[in-house]
PDB file of C-alpha atoms in Angstrom:
ATOM      1  CA  MET S   3     114.438 124.463 103.077  1.00 80.00           C
ATOM      2  CA  PRO S   4     113.887 122.608 105.190  1.00 96.00           C
ATOM      3  CA  LEU S   5     116.421 121.754 107.783  1.00 98.00           C
ATOM      4  CA  ILE S   6     116.999 117.839 108.172  1.00 98.00           C
ATOM      5  CA  LYS S   7     118.053 117.289 111.179  1.00 98.00           C
ATOM      6  CA  LEU S   8     119.092 113.012 111.710  1.00 98.00           C
ATOM      7  CA  ASP S   9     119.813 111.800 115.231  1.00 98.00           C
ATOM      8  CA  MET S  10     120.896 108.017 115.587  1.00 98.00           C
ATOM      9  CA  LEU S  11     123.263 105.772 117.420  1.00 98.00           C
ATOM     10  CA  GLU S  12     127.089 105.976 117.533  1.00 98.00           C
ATOM     11  CA  GLY S  13     128.481 102.966 114.264  1.00 97.00           C
ATOM     12  CA  ARG S  14     127.215 103.456 110.919  1.00 98.00           C
ATOM     13  CA  THR S  15     129.978 103.676 107.988  1.00 98.00           C
ATOM     14  CA  GLU S  16     130.343 106.883 106.393  1.00 98.00           C
ATOM     15  CA  ASN S  17     128.556 105.469 103.298  1.00 98.00           C
ATOM     16  CA  GLU S  18     126.382 103.899 105.328  1.00 98.00           C
ATOM     17  CA  ILE S  19     124.753 107.405 106.491  1.00 98.00           C
ATOM     18  CA  ARG S  20     125.702 109.571 103.385  1.00 98.00           C
ATOM     19  CA  GLN S  21     123.039 106.400 101.409  1.00 98.00           C
ATOM     20  CA  ILE S  22     120.924 107.501 104.254  1.00 98.00           C
ATOM     21  CA  LEU S  23     121.222 111.528 103.444  1.00 98.00           C
ATOM     22  CA  ASP S  24     121.004 110.970 100.083  1.00 98.00           C
ATOM     23  CA  VAL S  25     117.597 108.172 100.316  1.00 98.00           C
ATOM     24  CA  THR S  26     116.502 111.105 101.833  1.00 98.00           C
ATOM     25  CA  HIS S  27     116.980 114.139 100.100  1.00 98.00           C
ATOM     26  CA  ASP S  28     116.050 111.947  97.163  1.00 98.00           C
ATOM     27  CA  VAL S  29     112.558 111.370  98.507  1.00 98.00           C
ATOM     28  CA  MET S  30     111.936 114.954 100.198  1.00 98.00           C
ATOM     29  CA  VAL S  31     112.319 116.257  96.453  1.00 97.00           C
ATOM     30  CA  ARG S  32     109.961 114.846  95.359  1.00 96.00           C
ATOM     31  CA  ASN S  33     107.283 114.648  97.611  1.00 96.00           C
ATOM     32  CA  PHE S  34     107.936 118.695  98.510  1.00 96.00           C
ATOM     33  CA  GLN S  35     109.615 119.884  94.801  1.00 93.00           C
ATOM     34  CA  VAL S  36     112.083 120.647  96.707  1.00 94.00           C
ATOM     35  CA  PRO S  37     114.679 122.523  94.424  1.00 94.00           C
ATOM     36  CA  GLU S  38     117.942 119.824  93.372  1.00 95.00           C
ATOM     37  CA  ARG S  39     120.695 122.026  95.370  1.00 95.00           C
ATOM     38  CA  ASP S  40     117.963 123.194  98.529  1.00 95.00           C
ATOM     39  CA  ARG S  41     120.085 120.881 101.208  1.00 97.00           C
ATOM     40  CA  TYR S  42     120.580 121.116 104.924  1.00 97.00           C
ATOM     41  CA  GLN S  43     120.973 118.193 106.611  1.00 98.00           C
ATOM     42  CA  ILE S  44     123.430 117.349 109.322  1.00 98.00           C
ATOM     43  CA  VAL S  45     123.385 114.279 111.741  1.00 98.00           C
ATOM     44  CA  SER S  46     123.885 113.700 115.024  1.00 98.00           C
ATOM     45  CA  GLN S  47     125.078 110.289 116.326  1.00 98.00           C
ATOM     46  CA  HIS S  48     124.995 108.782 120.241  1.00 98.00           C
ATOM     47  CA  LYS S  49     125.808 106.317 121.675  1.00 98.00           C
ATOM     48  CA  PRO S  50     123.089 104.164 123.677  1.00 97.00           C
ATOM     49  CA  TYR S  51     122.303 105.740 126.341  1.00 97.00           C
ATOM     50  CA  GLU S  52     121.728 108.631 125.033  1.00 98.00           C
ATOM     51  CA  MET S  53     118.898 108.001 123.520  1.00 97.00           C
ATOM     52  CA  ILE S  54     115.484 106.599 124.188  1.00 96.00           C
ATOM     53  CA  ILE S  55     113.229 106.288 121.446  1.00 96.00           C
ATOM     54  CA  GLN S  56     109.720 104.057 122.585  1.00 95.00           C
ATOM     55  CA  ASP S  57     106.788 103.251 120.196  1.00 94.00           C
ATOM     56  CA  THR S  58     103.840 105.666 122.266  1.00 94.00           C
ATOM     57  CA  GLY S  59     103.054 102.389 123.256  1.00 95.00           C
ATOM     58  CA  LEU S  60     101.767 101.146 119.828  1.00 96.00           C
ATOM     59  CA  GLY S  61     103.445  98.153 120.566  1.00 96.00           C
ATOM     60  CA  PHE S  62     106.560  97.330 118.740  1.00 96.00           C
ATOM     61  CA  GLU S  63     110.232  97.165 118.995  1.00 96.00           C
ATOM     62  CA  ARG S  64     112.842  99.468 117.701  1.00 97.00           C
ATOM     63  CA  SER S  65     116.570  98.089 116.621  1.00 97.00           C
ATOM     64  CA  GLU S  66     120.041  99.950 116.818  1.00 97.00           C
ATOM     65  CA  LYS S  67     119.641 101.304 113.076  1.00 97.00           C
ATOM     66  CA  MET S  68     116.860 103.696 114.467  1.00 98.00           C
ATOM     67  CA  LEU S  69     116.846 106.465 113.071  1.00 98.00           C
ATOM     68  CA  VAL S  70     114.792 110.147 114.443  1.00 98.00           C
ATOM     69  CA  PHE S  71     114.589 112.497 112.165  1.00 98.00           C
ATOM     70  CA  THR S  72     113.107 116.406 112.749  1.00 98.00           C
ATOM     71  CA  ILE S  73     112.114 118.440 109.564  1.00 98.00           C
ATOM     72  CA  THR S  74     112.363 122.113 110.117  1.00 98.00           C
ATOM     73  CA  SER S  75     110.393 123.456 107.610  1.00 96.00           C
ATOM     74  CA  ARG S  76     107.312 125.436 106.448  1.00 93.00           C
ATOM     75  CA  GLU S  77     104.303 124.057 106.014  1.00 95.00           C
ATOM     76  CA  ARG S  78     103.244 121.300 104.282  1.00 96.00           C
ATOM     77  CA  LYS S  79      99.728 119.054 102.716  1.00 96.00           C
ATOM     78  CA  GLN S  80      98.606 117.028 104.966  1.00 97.00           C
ATOM     79  CA  GLU S  81      98.997 113.832 101.865  1.00 97.00           C
ATOM     80  CA  HIS S  82     102.279 115.745 100.920  1.00 97.00           C
ATOM     81  CA  LYS S  83     103.776 114.516 104.353  1.00 98.00           C
ATOM     82  CA  GLN S  84     101.514 110.688 104.770  1.00 98.00           C
ATOM     83  CA  LYS S  85     103.181 110.264 101.456  1.00 98.00           C
ATOM     84  CA  PHE S  86     106.906 111.177 102.341  1.00 98.00           C
ATOM     85  CA  TYR S  87     106.269 109.469 105.779  1.00 98.00           C
ATOM     86  CA  GLN S  88     105.533 105.740 103.472  1.00 98.00           C
ATOM     87  CA  GLU S  89     108.250 106.687 101.003  1.00 98.00           C
ATOM     88  CA  LEU S  90     110.838 107.465 103.084  1.00 98.00           C
ATOM     89  CA  THR S  91     110.894 104.226 105.075  1.00 98.00           C
ATOM     90  CA  GLU S  92     110.075 102.026 101.734  1.00 98.00           C
ATOM     91  CA  GLU S  93     113.548 103.750 100.482  1.00 98.00           C
ATOM     92  CA  LEU S  94     114.931 103.293 103.766  1.00 98.00           C
ATOM     93  CA  GLU S  95     113.843  99.875 103.808  1.00 98.00           C
ATOM     94  CA  ALA S  96     114.908  98.975 100.357  1.00 98.00           C
ATOM     95  CA  LYS S  97     118.034 101.094 100.311  1.00 98.00           C
ATOM     96  CA  CYS S  98     119.801 100.604 103.402  1.00 98.00           C
ATOM     97  CA  GLY S  99     118.329  97.874 105.191  1.00 98.00           C
ATOM     98  CA  ILE S 100     115.856 100.382 107.697  1.00 98.00           C
ATOM     99  CA  ALA S 101     113.455  98.413 109.379  1.00 98.00           C
ATOM    100  CA  PRO S 102     109.262 100.856 109.257  1.00 98.00           C
ATOM    101  CA  ASN S 103     109.508 100.332 112.214  1.00 98.00           C
ATOM    102  CA  ASP S 104     113.177 101.769 113.389  1.00 98.00           C
ATOM    103  CA  VAL S 105     112.376 105.533 110.886  1.00 98.00           C
ATOM    104  CA  MET S 106     110.838 108.228 112.972  1.00 98.00           C
ATOM    105  CA  VAL S 107     109.856 111.586 111.581  1.00 98.00           C
ATOM    106  CA  SER S 108     108.577 114.725 113.416  1.00 98.00           C
ATOM    107  CA  PHE S 109     107.856 118.679 111.383  1.00 98.00           C
ATOM    108  CA  MET S 110     108.604 121.353 113.502  1.00 98.00           C
ATOM    109  CA  ILE S 111     106.141 123.976 111.104  1.00 97.00           C
ATOM    110  CA  ASN S 112     107.828 127.649 110.771  1.00 96.00           C
ATOM    111  CA  GLY S 113     107.655 130.876 108.291  1.00 94.00           C
ATOM    112  CA  ASP S 114     109.193 132.596 105.762  1.00 94.00           C
ATOM    113  CA  ASP S 115     110.615 135.704 108.954  1.00 96.00           C
ATOM    114  CA  ASP S 116     112.351 132.106 110.840  1.00 96.00           C
ATOM    115  CA  TRP S 117     115.433 132.281 107.747  1.00 94.00           C
ATOM    116  CA  SER S 118     118.042 133.170 107.164  1.00 95.00           C
ATOM    117  CA  PHE S 119     120.942 131.073 104.344  1.00 94.00           C
ATOM    118  CA  GLY S 120     123.216 133.647 104.991  1.00 96.00           C
ATOM    119  CA  PHE S 121     124.386 137.006 104.817  1.00 96.00           C
ATOM    120  CA  GLY S 122     121.816 138.706 107.586  1.00 96.00           C
ATOM    121  CA  GLU S 123     118.983 138.246 105.105  1.00 96.00           C
ATOM    122  CA  ALA S 124     115.744 136.831 104.759  1.00 96.00           C
ATOM    123  CA  GLN S 125     115.800 135.658 101.925  1.00 95.00           C
ATOM    124  CA  PHE S 126     111.994 134.387 101.005  1.00 93.00           C
ATOM    125  CA  LEU S 127     111.191 138.543 102.310  1.00 95.00           C
ATOM    126  CA  THR S 128     113.635 140.434 100.593  1.00 96.00           C
ATOM    127  CA  GLY S 129     112.496 138.160  97.330  1.00 94.00           C
ATOM    128  CA  LYS S 130     115.658 136.327  96.116  1.00 95.00           C
ATOM    129  CA  LEU S 131     114.016 133.313  97.266  1.00 92.00           C
TER     130      LEU S 131
END
């Protein structure tokens, strides 16, 4: 865990999506010290009329390359999240050509009892994780 849900407009290739997911995972591992195989990513693609993602009055535009990350996770330190935001946008721009204004991230915080990775168990509570 964390669980990353990524919403984007339709039209990217499989390789483009894989590269976005790989960059995201690398930044996640580096900033939150999650294990390499702690990778849970779900992509949803939408028609343009299904996503309205504005700027909350900050005065910038978004393009058809916009990405919305919803990250469900345990509590993370504020400074780690801020570094994650910065590195994610920098690497997505450098490796995927996605402008920083096209990246939106929202964390949803939950606890150990909110996770079951299978077998009907809460592995954080049973001590298996």
